[in-house]
Coordinates of C-alpha atoms in Angstrom, one line a residue:
Chain A
M1244 CA 137.0 33.8 191.7
D1245 CA 138.8 33.9 195.1
Y1246 CA 142.2 33.3 193.9
E1247 CA 143.8 33.7 197.5
K1248 CA 141.5 30.7 198.4
F1249 CA 142.5 28.9 195.3
I1250 CA 146.1 28.8 196.5
E1251 CA 145.3 27.3 199.9
D1252 CA 143.1 24.8 198.2
Q1253 CA 145.6 23.7 195.7
I1254 CA 148.3 23.4 198.4
A1255 CA 146.1 21.4 200.8
C1256 CA 145.1 19.2 197.8
I1257 CA 148.5 18.5 196.7
K1258 CA 149.7 17.5 200.8
Q1259 CA 146.6 15.3 200.9
T1260 CA 147.1 13.6 197.7
V1261 CA 151.1 12.8 198.0
G1262 CA 150.7 12.1 201.4
G1263 CA 153.9 10.9 202.9
E1264 CA 155.3 10.4 199.5
K1265 CA 157.6 11.8 197.3
A1266 CA 156.8 13.9 193.9
I1267 CA 158.5 15.3 191.0
N1268 CA 157.6 17.8 188.4
A1269 CA 159.0 19.1 185.1
L1270 CA 159.5 23.0 185.0
S1271 CA 160.0 24.7 181.6
G1272 CA 160.0 28.2 182.7
G1273 CA 156.5 28.9 181.4
V1274 CA 154.1 30.3 183.6
D1275 CA 152.0 27.3 184.1
S1276 CA 154.7 25.1 185.1
S1277 CA 156.5 27.7 187.4
L1278 CA 153.2 28.3 189.2
V1279 CA 152.9 24.5 189.7
T1280 CA 156.7 24.4 191.0
V1281 CA 155.8 27.3 193.7
L1282 CA 152.6 25.5 194.8
G1283 CA 154.2 22.2 195.0
H1284 CA 157.3 23.3 197.1
R1285 CA 154.8 25.3 199.5
A1286 CA 152.9 21.9 199.9
L1287 CA 155.9 19.5 199.9
G1288 CA 159.1 21.3 200.5
E1289 CA 162.2 19.0 200.0
R1290 CA 159.8 16.1 199.3
L1291 CA 159.3 17.7 195.7
R1292 CA 162.0 17.2 193.2
T1293 CA 161.9 19.8 190.3
V1294 CA 163.4 19.4 187.1
F1295 CA 164.5 21.3 184.0
V1296 CA 164.5 18.8 181.1
D1297 CA 166.9 20.1 178.4
S1298 CA 165.3 18.6 175.3
A1299 CA 167.3 20.5 172.9
M1300 CA 164.2 22.4 171.8
M1301 CA 164.3 25.3 174.5
R1302 CA 165.1 28.7 173.6
K1303 CA 168.7 29.8 173.6
D1304 CA 170.2 30.1 177.3
E1305 CA 166.7 28.8 178.7
P1306 CA 168.0 25.9 181.2
E1307 CA 170.4 28.3 183.1
G1308 CA 168.2 31.3 183.0
V1309 CA 165.2 29.7 184.4
V1310 CA 167.3 27.8 187.1
K1311 CA 168.5 31.3 188.4
I1312 CA 165.2 32.8 188.6
F1313 CA 164.0 29.9 190.9
A1314 CA 167.3 29.8 192.8
D1315 CA 166.6 33.5 193.8
M1316 CA 163.3 32.3 195.1
G1317 CA 165.2 29.8 197.1
I1318 CA 163.7 26.7 194.9
P1319 CA 166.2 24.2 193.8
V1320 CA 166.0 22.9 190.0
E1321 CA 168.1 20.3 188.6
I1322 CA 168.8 20.4 184.9
V1323 CA 168.6 17.2 183.2
D1324 CA 170.3 16.7 179.6
A1325 CA 168.0 14.8 177.5
R1326 CA 169.2 16.4 174.2
E1327 CA 170.3 13.2 172.6
Q1328 CA 167.0 11.4 173.4
F1329 CA 164.7 13.8 172.1
L1330 CA 166.9 14.5 168.7
S1331 CA 167.1 10.8 168.2
A1332 CA 163.2 10.2 168.7
L1333 CA 162.3 13.0 166.5
A1334 CA 164.7 12.0 163.5
G1335 CA 162.8 11.2 160.2
L1336 CA 159.6 12.4 161.5
T1337 CA 157.7 15.1 159.5
D1338 CA 154.0 14.1 160.4
P1339 CA 152.8 16.7 163.0
E1340 CA 151.2 14.1 165.2
E1341 CA 154.1 11.7 165.2
K1342 CA 156.3 14.5 166.2
R1343 CA 153.9 15.4 169.0
N1344 CA 153.7 11.8 170.1
A1345 CA 157.6 11.2 170.1
V1346 CA 158.0 14.2 172.2
T1347 CA 155.5 13.2 174.5
D1348 CA 156.6 9.5 174.8
T1349 CA 160.3 10.7 175.2
F1350 CA 159.3 12.9 177.9
Y1351 CA 157.0 11.0 179.8
S1352 CA 157.9 7.3 179.2
K1353 CA 161.8 7.6 178.9
V1354 CA 163.2 10.7 180.5
F1355 CA 160.5 10.8 183.4
A1356 CA 159.9 7.2 184.1
K1357 CA 164.0 7.1 184.9
L1358 CA 163.7 10.4 187.1
V1359 CA 160.8 8.6 188.9
K1360 CA 162.2 5.4 189.4
E1361 CA 165.6 7.1 190.6
S1362 CA 163.9 9.4 192.9
G1363 CA 161.2 7.2 194.2
A1364 CA 158.4 9.7 193.5
K1365 CA 154.9 8.2 193.3
F1366 CA 153.4 11.5 191.7
L1367 CA 154.0 14.0 189.0
L1368 CA 152.7 17.5 189.1
H1369 CA 151.7 18.9 185.9
G1370 CA 150.7 22.6 184.4
T1371 CA 147.8 21.6 182.6
I1372 CA 145.1 24.2 182.2
L1373 CA 141.5 24.3 181.2
T1374 CA 142.3 25.3 177.5
D1375 CA 144.7 22.5 177.0
I1376 CA 142.0 20.3 178.0
E1377 CA 139.2 21.5 176.1
E1378 CA 141.1 21.6 173.1
T1379 CA 142.7 18.1 173.2
V1380 CA 138.9 16.7 174.1
A1381 CA 137.6 18.7 171.1
G1382 CA 140.2 17.2 168.6
I1383 CA 141.8 20.6 167.7
K1384 CA 145.2 19.8 169.0
R1385 CA 147.0 17.0 171.1
Q1386 CA 148.6 19.0 173.7
H1387 CA 151.8 17.3 174.8
N1388 CA 150.6 17.4 178.6
I1389 CA 147.2 15.9 178.0
L1390 CA 147.3 12.3 179.3
S1391 CA 144.3 10.8 181.3
Q1392 CA 141.9 12.9 179.1
V1393 CA 143.0 10.9 176.1
G1394 CA 142.9 7.5 177.7
I1395 CA 146.3 7.3 179.1
D1396 CA 146.4 5.6 182.5
T1397 CA 149.8 7.0 183.6
E1398 CA 150.0 4.8 186.8
A1399 CA 150.0 1.8 184.5
A1400 CA 151.9 3.2 181.7
Y1401 CA 154.7 5.2 183.5
G1402 CA 154.3 4.2 187.2
Y1403 CA 153.3 7.2 188.6
G1404 CA 150.0 9.3 189.3
V1405 CA 149.3 13.0 187.8
I1406 CA 148.3 15.8 189.8
E1407 CA 147.1 19.0 188.0
P1408 CA 146.7 21.8 190.3
L1409 CA 145.8 24.4 187.4
K1410 CA 143.3 22.4 185.4
T1411 CA 140.4 24.7 186.1
L1412 CA 142.2 27.8 185.2
R1413 CA 142.8 29.6 181.9
K1414 CA 145.8 31.4 181.0
D1415 CA 144.7 34.9 182.5
G1416 CA 143.6 33.0 185.6
V1417 CA 147.0 31.5 185.8
R1418 CA 148.6 34.9 185.6
R1419 CA 146.6 36.4 188.2
V1420 CA 147.6 33.6 190.7
A1421 CA 151.3 33.5 189.8
K1422 CA 151.4 37.1 190.4
L1423 CA 149.5 36.3 194.0
A1424 CA 151.8 33.5 194.6
G1425 CA 154.9 35.8 194.7
L1426 CA 156.2 34.8 191.1
P1427 CA 158.2 37.5 189.6
D1428 CA 157.1 39.7 186.7
E1429 CA 159.3 38.1 184.1
I1430 CA 157.5 34.7 184.8
V1431 CA 153.9 36.0 185.2
N1432 CA 154.2 38.0 181.9
R1433 CA 156.3 35.5 179.9
I1434 CA 154.6 34.6 176.7
P1435 CA 153.4 30.9 176.2
F1436 CA 156.1 28.6 174.9
P1437 CA 154.6 25.2 174.1
G1438 CA 155.9 22.0 175.8
P1439 CA 157.1 20.6 172.8
A1440 CA 159.1 23.9 172.2
L1441 CA 160.9 24.4 169.1
A1442 CA 159.8 21.2 167.8
T1443 CA 156.3 22.8 167.2
R1444 CA 158.0 25.6 165.4
I1445 CA 159.2 23.5 162.6
V1446 CA 157.2 22.2 159.9
G1447 CA 159.0 19.0 158.8
E1448 CA 161.9 17.0 160.2
V1449 CA 163.3 18.2 163.6
T1450 CA 167.3 18.4 162.9
P1451 CA 169.8 20.2 165.1
E1452 CA 170.4 22.4 162.1
R1453 CA 166.9 23.5 161.5
L1454 CA 166.6 23.8 165.4
E1455 CA 169.3 26.2 165.1
I1456 CA 167.6 28.5 162.5
V1457 CA 164.5 28.6 164.3
G1458 CA 166.2 29.1 167.6
A1459 CA 168.0 32.0 165.8
A1460 CA 164.6 33.7 164.3
T1461 CA 162.9 33.3 167.7
V1462 CA 165.7 35.3 169.6
I1463 CA 164.9 38.2 167.0
V1464 CA 161.4 38.0 167.3
E1465 CA 161.4 37.8 171.1
E1466 CA 163.8 40.9 171.1
E1467 CA 161.5 42.9 168.4
L1468 CA 158.4 42.2 169.7
A1469 CA 158.9 42.1 173.5
D1470 CA 157.6 45.8 173.8
T1471 CA 154.4 45.0 171.8
G1472 CA 152.8 43.6 175.0
A1473 CA 151.2 41.1 172.6
F1474 CA 149.8 37.8 174.2
Q1475 CA 152.1 35.7 172.0
Y1476 CA 154.9 36.1 169.5
L1477 CA 156.9 33.2 167.4
A1478 CA 158.8 32.2 164.7
V1479 CA 157.8 29.1 162.6
L1480 CA 160.4 27.6 159.9
L1481 CA 158.5 26.0 157.1
N1482 CA 159.5 23.0 155.2
D1483 CA 158.9 24.7 151.7
R1484 CA 161.6 26.6 150.2
A1485 CA 161.5 29.5 147.8
T1486 CA 163.9 31.3 145.2
G1487 CA 166.3 34.0 146.1
I1488 CA 169.2 35.6 145.2
R1489 CA 172.6 35.8 147.2
G1490 CA 175.8 36.9 146.0
N1491 CA 173.9 37.5 142.5
K1492 CA 173.2 33.6 142.2
R1493 CA 170.1 31.8 142.7
Q1494 CA 169.4 30.5 146.2
F1495 CA 166.9 27.9 147.1
G1496 CA 166.3 29.2 150.6
R1497 CA 164.5 28.5 153.7
I1498 CA 161.1 30.5 154.7
I1499 CA 160.4 31.8 158.3
V1500 CA 157.0 32.8 159.0
V1501 CA 156.5 35.3 162.2
R1502 CA 153.3 35.5 164.1
C1503 CA 152.1 37.7 166.9
I1504 CA 148.8 37.7 168.3
E1505 CA 146.7 39.3 170.6
S1506 CA 144.5 37.1 173.1
T1507 CA 143.3 36.6 176.6
D1508 CA 143.1 32.7 177.0
A1509 CA 144.5 31.5 173.7
R1510 CA 140.9 30.3 172.7
T1511 CA 140.5 32.8 170.1
A1512 CA 143.2 35.6 169.0
T1513 CA 143.6 38.0 166.7
V1514 CA 146.8 39.2 164.6
T1515 CA 148.6 42.3 166.0
Q1516 CA 148.9 45.1 163.8
L1517 CA 152.4 45.9 164.0
S1518 CA 154.0 48.9 162.3
W1519 CA 155.5 48.7 158.7
K1520 CA 158.7 49.7 160.5
K1521 CA 158.5 46.8 163.0
L1522 CA 157.7 44.6 160.0
N1523 CA 160.4 45.7 157.8
R1524 CA 163.1 45.4 160.7
I1525 CA 162.0 42.0 161.7
C1526 CA 162.4 41.1 158.2
E1527 CA 165.8 42.3 157.5
R1528 CA 167.1 40.7 160.6
I1529 CA 165.5 37.2 160.0
V1530 CA 166.8 37.2 156.3
Q1531 CA 170.5 37.4 157.9
I1532 CA 170.1 34.2 159.4
E1533 CA 172.3 31.5 157.2
G1534 CA 170.1 30.0 154.5
V1535 CA 167.1 31.9 154.9
N1536 CA 165.8 34.3 152.3
R1537 CA 162.0 34.9 152.9
C1538 CA 160.1 36.2 156.0
L1539 CA 156.3 36.2 156.0
Y1540 CA 153.9 37.6 158.5
D1541 CA 150.9 35.4 159.5
L1542 CA 147.6 37.2 158.7
T1543 CA 145.1 34.7 160.2
P1544 CA 143.0 34.9 163.3
K1545 CA 142.3 31.7 165.4
P1546 CA 139.9 30.7 164.2
P1547 CA 140.3 29.5 161.4
A1548 CA 144.2 29.1 162.5
T1549 CA 145.5 27.7 165.4
I1550 CA 148.5 29.8 167.3
E1551 CA 151.1 27.3 166.4
Y1552 CA 151.8 25.4 163.1
I1553 CA 151.6 21.8 164.2
Chain B
M292 CA 165.7 56.4 124.0
D293 CA 163.7 56.8 120.7
Y294 CA 160.6 54.7 121.1
E295 CA 158.9 55.4 117.6
K296 CA 162.2 54.7 116.1
F297 CA 162.5 51.5 118.0
I298 CA 159.0 50.3 116.7
E299 CA 160.1 51.3 113.3
D300 CA 163.3 49.5 113.4
Q301 CA 161.7 46.2 114.9
I302 CA 159.1 46.1 112.3
A303 CA 161.6 46.3 109.8
C304 CA 163.8 44.0 111.3
I305 CA 160.9 41.2 111.7
K306 CA 160.0 41.9 108.0
Q307 CA 163.7 41.1 106.9
T308 CA 164.3 38.0 109.0
V309 CA 161.3 36.3 108.0
G310 CA 161.4 37.5 104.6
G311 CA 158.5 35.5 102.3
E312 CA 158.1 32.9 105.2
K313 CA 155.4 32.5 107.9
A314 CA 155.9 33.1 111.6
I315 CA 154.1 32.3 114.7
N316 CA 153.8 33.4 118.2
A317 CA 152.2 32.9 121.5
L318 CA 150.1 35.5 122.9
S319 CA 149.7 35.3 126.8
G320 CA 147.9 38.6 127.4
G321 CA 150.7 40.2 129.4
V322 CA 152.3 43.5 128.1
D323 CA 155.6 41.7 126.5
S324 CA 153.8 39.3 124.3
S325 CA 151.1 41.4 123.7
L326 CA 153.5 44.3 122.1
V327 CA 155.2 41.5 120.2
T328 CA 151.8 40.3 118.7
V329 CA 151.3 44.2 117.5
L330 CA 154.7 44.7 116.0
G331 CA 154.5 41.0 114.3
H332 CA 151.1 41.9 112.7
R333 CA 152.2 45.1 111.7
A334 CA 155.3 43.7 110.0
L335 CA 153.7 40.6 108.6
G336 CA 150.0 40.7 108.7
E337 CA 148.5 37.4 107.7
R338 CA 151.7 35.8 107.6
L339 CA 151.7 35.7 111.4
R340 CA 149.6 33.4 113.2
T341 CA 149.0 34.2 116.8
V342 CA 147.9 31.5 119.2
F343 CA 147.0 31.7 122.7
V344 CA 147.8 28.4 124.4
D345 CA 145.4 27.4 127.3
S346 CA 147.7 25.4 129.4
A347 CA 145.0 25.2 132.3
M348 CA 147.7 27.4 134.1
M349 CA 146.0 30.6 133.4
R350 CA 143.9 32.9 135.5
K351 CA 140.2 32.5 135.2
D352 CA 138.7 33.5 132.1
E353 CA 142.0 34.5 130.8
P354 CA 141.8 33.0 127.3
E355 CA 138.6 34.6 126.3
G356 CA 139.4 37.8 127.5
V357 CA 142.4 37.9 125.8
V358 CA 141.1 37.1 122.4
K359 CA 138.4 39.6 122.8
I360 CA 140.8 42.5 123.4
F361 CA 142.7 41.5 120.2
A362 CA 139.9 41.1 118.1
D363 CA 138.9 44.5 118.9
M364 CA 142.0 45.7 117.5
G365 CA 141.5 43.6 114.4
I366 CA 144.1 41.1 115.4
P367 CA 142.9 37.4 115.0
V368 CA 144.0 35.1 117.9
E369 CA 143.4 31.4 117.9
I370 CA 142.9 29.6 121.5
V371 CA 144.7 26.0 121.6
D372 CA 143.7 23.8 124.2
A373 CA 146.7 22.1 125.5
R374 CA 145.5 21.7 129.2
E375 CA 145.8 17.7 129.1
Q376 CA 149.3 18.0 128.0
F377 CA 150.6 20.6 130.2
L378 CA 148.8 18.6 133.4
S379 CA 150.3 15.3 132.4
A380 CA 153.7 16.9 132.0
L381 CA 153.7 18.4 135.4
A382 CA 151.9 15.4 137.4
G383 CA 154.0 14.1 139.9
L384 CA 156.9 16.7 139.7
T385 CA 157.7 18.7 142.7
D386 CA 161.3 20.1 142.0
P387 CA 161.0 23.7 140.7
E388 CA 163.5 23.1 138.0
E389 CA 161.7 20.1 137.0
K390 CA 158.5 21.9 136.7
R391 CA 159.9 24.9 134.6
N392 CA 161.5 22.2 132.3
A393 CA 158.3 20.4 131.9
V394 CA 156.7 23.5 131.1
T395 CA 159.0 24.8 128.8
D396 CA 159.3 21.5 127.2
T397 CA 155.7 20.9 126.8
F398 CA 155.5 24.3 125.2
Y399 CA 157.9 24.6 122.8
S400 CA 158.7 20.7 121.9
K401 CA 155.3 19.5 121.9
V402 CA 152.6 22.2 121.6
F403 CA 154.5 24.6 119.4
A404 CA 156.2 22.0 117.4
K405 CA 153.0 20.7 116.3
L406 CA 151.6 24.2 115.6
V407 CA 154.8 25.1 113.6
K408 CA 154.8 22.0 111.3
E409 CA 151.0 22.5 110.7
S410 CA 151.4 26.0 109.7
G411 CA 154.7 25.8 108.1
A412 CA 156.0 28.6 110.3
K413 CA 159.9 28.9 110.0
F414 CA 160.0 31.5 112.8
L415 CA 158.8 32.0 116.4
L416 CA 158.5 35.5 117.4
H417 CA 158.9 36.0 121.4
G418 CA 158.6 38.5 124.0
T419 CA 162.0 37.7 125.9
I420 CA 163.1 41.1 127.6
L421 CA 166.3 42.0 129.0
T422 CA 165.9 41.1 132.6
D423 CA 164.7 37.8 131.7
I424 CA 168.1 37.4 129.8
E425 CA 170.3 38.9 132.7
E426 CA 168.9 36.7 135.4
T427 CA 168.8 33.5 133.5
V428 CA 172.3 34.3 132.4
A429 CA 173.5 34.9 136.1
G430 CA 171.9 32.0 137.1
I431 CA 169.3 33.5 139.4
K432 CA 166.4 31.8 137.5
R433 CA 165.8 29.9 134.5
Q434 CA 163.1 32.1 132.5
H435 CA 161.0 29.6 130.6
N436 CA 161.3 31.8 127.6
I437 CA 165.1 31.8 127.3
L438 CA 166.5 29.1 125.0
S439 CA 169.5 30.3 122.9
Q440 CA 171.1 32.0 125.8
V441 CA 171.3 28.7 127.5
G442 CA 172.3 26.7 124.8
I443 CA 169.2 25.7 123.2
D444 CA 169.6 25.6 119.3
T445 CA 165.8 26.3 118.3
E446 CA 166.6 25.2 114.7
A447 CA 167.7 22.1 115.5
A448 CA 165.8 21.1 118.5
Y449 CA 162.5 22.7 117.5
G450 CA 162.7 23.2 113.6
Y451 CA 162.5 26.8 113.7
G452 CA 164.2 30.2 114.4
V453 CA 163.6 32.8 117.4
I454 CA 163.0 36.4 116.9
E455 CA 163.3 38.3 119.9
P456 CA 162.4 42.1 119.5
L457 CA 162.1 43.3 123.0
K458 CA 165.5 41.7 124.2
T459 CA 167.0 45.2 124.7
L460 CA 164.0 46.6 126.8
R461 CA 163.4 46.3 130.5
K462 CA 159.4 46.1 131.8
D463 CA 159.4 50.3 132.1
G464 CA 160.3 50.3 128.4
V465 CA 158.1 47.7 127.3
R466 CA 155.2 49.6 128.7
R467 CA 156.1 52.8 127.1
V468 CA 156.4 51.0 123.8
A469 CA 153.1 49.2 124.0
K470 CA 151.3 52.7 124.8
L471 CA 152.7 54.2 121.7
A472 CA 152.1 51.0 119.7
G473 CA 148.4 51.6 120.7
L474 CA 147.7 48.8 122.9
P475 CA 144.8 49.6 125.5
D476 CA 145.9 50.6 129.0
E477 CA 144.5 47.3 130.4
I478 CA 147.4 45.6 128.3
V479 CA 149.9 48.5 129.1
N480 CA 149.5 48.5 132.7
R481 CA 148.7 44.7 133.1
I482 CA 150.9 43.3 136.2
P483 CA 153.5 40.7 135.0
F484 CA 152.2 37.2 135.0
P485 CA 154.9 34.6 134.4
G486 CA 155.0 32.4 131.3
P487 CA 154.5 29.2 133.2
A488 CA 151.7 30.9 134.8
L489 CA 150.1 29.5 137.9
A490 CA 152.5 26.6 137.8
T491 CA 155.3 29.0 139.4
R492 CA 152.5 29.9 142.2
I493 CA 152.4 26.6 143.4
V494 CA 155.1 25.0 145.7
G495 CA 155.1 21.3 145.1
E496 CA 153.2 19.2 142.9
V497 CA 150.9 21.0 140.2
T498 CA 147.2 19.2 140.3
P499 CA 143.8 20.4 139.0
E500 CA 142.8 20.5 142.8
R501 CA 145.8 22.6 143.6
L502 CA 145.6 24.8 140.6
E503 CA 141.9 25.5 141.5
I504 CA 143.0 26.8 144.9
V505 CA 145.8 29.1 143.7
G506 CA 143.4 30.3 141.1
A507 CA 140.8 31.2 143.3
A508 CA 143.2 33.2 145.6
T509 CA 144.9 34.7 142.6
V510 CA 141.2 36.4 141.7
I511 CA 141.0 37.8 145.4
V512 CA 144.6 39.3 145.3
E513 CA 143.9 40.8 142.0
E514 CA 140.5 42.3 143.0
E515 CA 141.8 43.4 146.3
L516 CA 144.9 45.1 145.1
A517 CA 144.0 46.3 141.6
D518 CA 143.7 49.8 143.1
T519 CA 147.2 49.9 144.8
G520 CA 149.1 50.6 141.6
A521 CA 151.6 48.3 142.7
F522 CA 154.0 46.8 140.2
Q523 CA 153.0 43.2 141.0
Y524 CA 150.7 41.1 143.2
L525 CA 149.9 37.5 143.4
A526 CA 149.1 34.7 145.6
V527 CA 151.1 31.4 146.2
L528 CA 149.9 28.1 147.4
L529 CA 152.7 26.4 149.6
N530 CA 153.0 22.6 149.7
D531 CA 153.4 22.7 153.7
R532 CA 150.2 22.5 155.9
A533 CA 149.4 23.9 159.2
T534 CA 146.8 23.2 161.9
G535 CA 143.7 24.9 162.1
I536 CA 140.1 24.9 163.5
R537 CA 137.1 24.2 161.2
G538 CA 133.6 23.6 162.9
N539 CA 135.3 23.0 166.1
K540 CA 137.6 20.4 164.8
R541 CA 141.5 20.2 164.1
Q542 CA 142.1 20.9 160.4
F543 CA 145.3 20.3 158.7
G544 CA 144.8 23.0 156.1
R545 CA 146.7 24.7 153.2
I546 CA 148.7 27.9 153.4
I547 CA 148.4 31.2 151.0
V548 CA 151.1 33.6 150.6
V549 CA 150.2 36.9 149.1
R550 CA 153.0 39.0 147.8
C551 CA 152.7 42.7 146.6
I552 CA 155.8 44.7 145.7
E553 CA 156.9 47.7 144.0
S554 CA 159.4 47.8 141.3
T555 CA 160.1 49.7 137.9
D556 CA 162.0 46.9 135.9
A557 CA 161.7 43.6 138.2
R558 CA 165.4 43.7 138.8
T559 CA 164.7 45.0 142.6
A560 CA 161.5 45.1 144.3
T561 CA 160.3 46.4 147.8
V562 CA 157.3 45.2 149.7
T563 CA 154.0 47.2 149.4
Q564 CA 153.0 48.4 152.8
L565 CA 149.4 47.6 152.7
S566 CA 147.1 49.0 155.3
W567 CA 145.8 46.7 158.0
K568 CA 142.3 47.1 156.5
K569 CA 143.3 45.8 153.2
L570 CA 145.4 42.9 154.8
N571 CA 142.5 41.7 157.2
R572 CA 140.1 41.9 154.1
I573 CA 142.4 39.7 152.0
C574 CA 143.0 37.2 154.6
E575 CA 139.3 37.1 155.6
R576 CA 138.7 36.1 151.8
I577 CA 141.6 33.7 151.4
V578 CA 140.6 31.6 154.4
Q579 CA 137.0 31.1 152.7
I580 CA 138.6 29.1 149.8
E581 CA 138.1 25.3 150.8
G582 CA 140.7 23.8 152.9
V583 CA 142.8 27.1 153.2
N584 CA 142.9 28.2 156.9
R585 CA 146.4 30.4 156.6
C586 CA 147.2 33.4 154.7
L587 CA 150.3 35.0 154.9
Y588 CA 151.9 38.4 153.6
D589 CA 155.6 38.3 152.2
L590 CA 157.8 40.8 153.8
T591 CA 160.8 40.2 151.8
P592 CA 162.4 42.6 149.1
K593 CA 164.3 41.2 145.9
P594 CA 167.1 40.8 147.0
P595 CA 167.4 38.6 148.6
A596 CA 163.9 37.0 147.8
T597 CA 163.0 36.9 144.2
I598 CA 159.5 38.1 143.3
E599 CA 157.9 34.3 142.5
Y600 CA 158.6 31.3 144.7
I601 CA 160.1 28.8 142.0

């Protein structure tokens, strides 16, 4: 595939579709939305408004870090604080599908609908990739960013059209194009992080306290596994608890699952064969998180497991 | 410690305490209750009635296998079918403490009280060991077989006195005495298996369907890990579920945790550093169990985790 031509074609296509109108896009800092941001700014310049929605479900210090990277490239990004909206939409929900729907609905019909109205944008640029579409259509997983493919008419529902410049690429293709488009390596090689972010890393209810636990575990896992070159690594907080001992007393503690996988396109994955030194070190750090007394390593390839838990 | 003398002392003590009365004991096939059975039969002969209570929570084919081993030593063991009683006592319970209490109560006040009454036994011989007592008194864990230490007056509550010949020994001491007392190696070296059996290996409700899953996982783990020489290895069925893929469709599947530990006395434990070949093989077999799509390995030493999950 001619990736240079792909870039030119997509920029031309965005220009043509948007015409003289304005567009908007949400940047998460992952490679997909980062590439869309770059393509969109080349096509539209100041007519593209790029926002970073702080959903309270991002990694620690993520909003400021991502804004800084794009500022260095001359692309302005606004941070939108939507933490309260996401947290209240998720309160009390434990069913994975309901949680995903709450995130999708809050993102598109609440937070985005308002931004679109304010800005007068007629189009939303979106980082959907081929694997997202395939898995959603196959019924494996409802990706948060799949709308038209599951029958949501965005113009009727939300008041804007959706443009998906990456929908013919898989993750490996996105990384090549991102590199070619001049994105820095820390974005090009960034491990995938799902749109509903830490909400997909929590089995059971999403609460500020539980977000804090899984966030702390995510920091540890990313620090410890950055040098593995693995495709993706993550920490999951289970809803189950297990007995343990703290200060010689019984503690009914929380359980963190660590997952680290090898893959090229996320369609299939094998488990990274970490050394025991590394596994022990991760466990030691994880069980120092307040209330956590178990650390498990996921041994399951995809299939039969998916990469994420919900 | 002089273990020959320990055996003589305990036999003498049992004789003296029981006097001309009858006694009863429950054999699970673990090394503790097996040793008590041998000591009791040497002390009391036919005045000791030994029963194997089938709680529906034993490993596969356990009742028949254990009876055969003792028949070969000339010790008769009766199988008591209490499967319905245990399953109905556990139905609907998810709290670990309530589950343990239901097992204890069914075992002692329902099944045993009836057997004691029938047999006219005035004493129950019990395989409590020192670690059980210490952990219960410390509030780490309510061992199912700890009664007087938590204030249960067995004579008033259940109508019989309790004799605990092993209560000064830890697991390593029990194994030495068992060897000396002539128990076969398959009993002496048997990995510990908790009294409430598979009920402690199920997080959430104990149902026949869930017992079948954790039972199948237990067979796999015991087959695969028998040659490790590890202190204990087990499979736990979590209550949480996770997404997976079966036949190209999304499956919300069950999660099995594998735990394998090194220890001398169960007071502390480290995790066995299994090879990746072994871990992958176990995972491959576990995810072939109907409905299971994740297999996790527990990385946590004791403390801060306990060996079991509930």
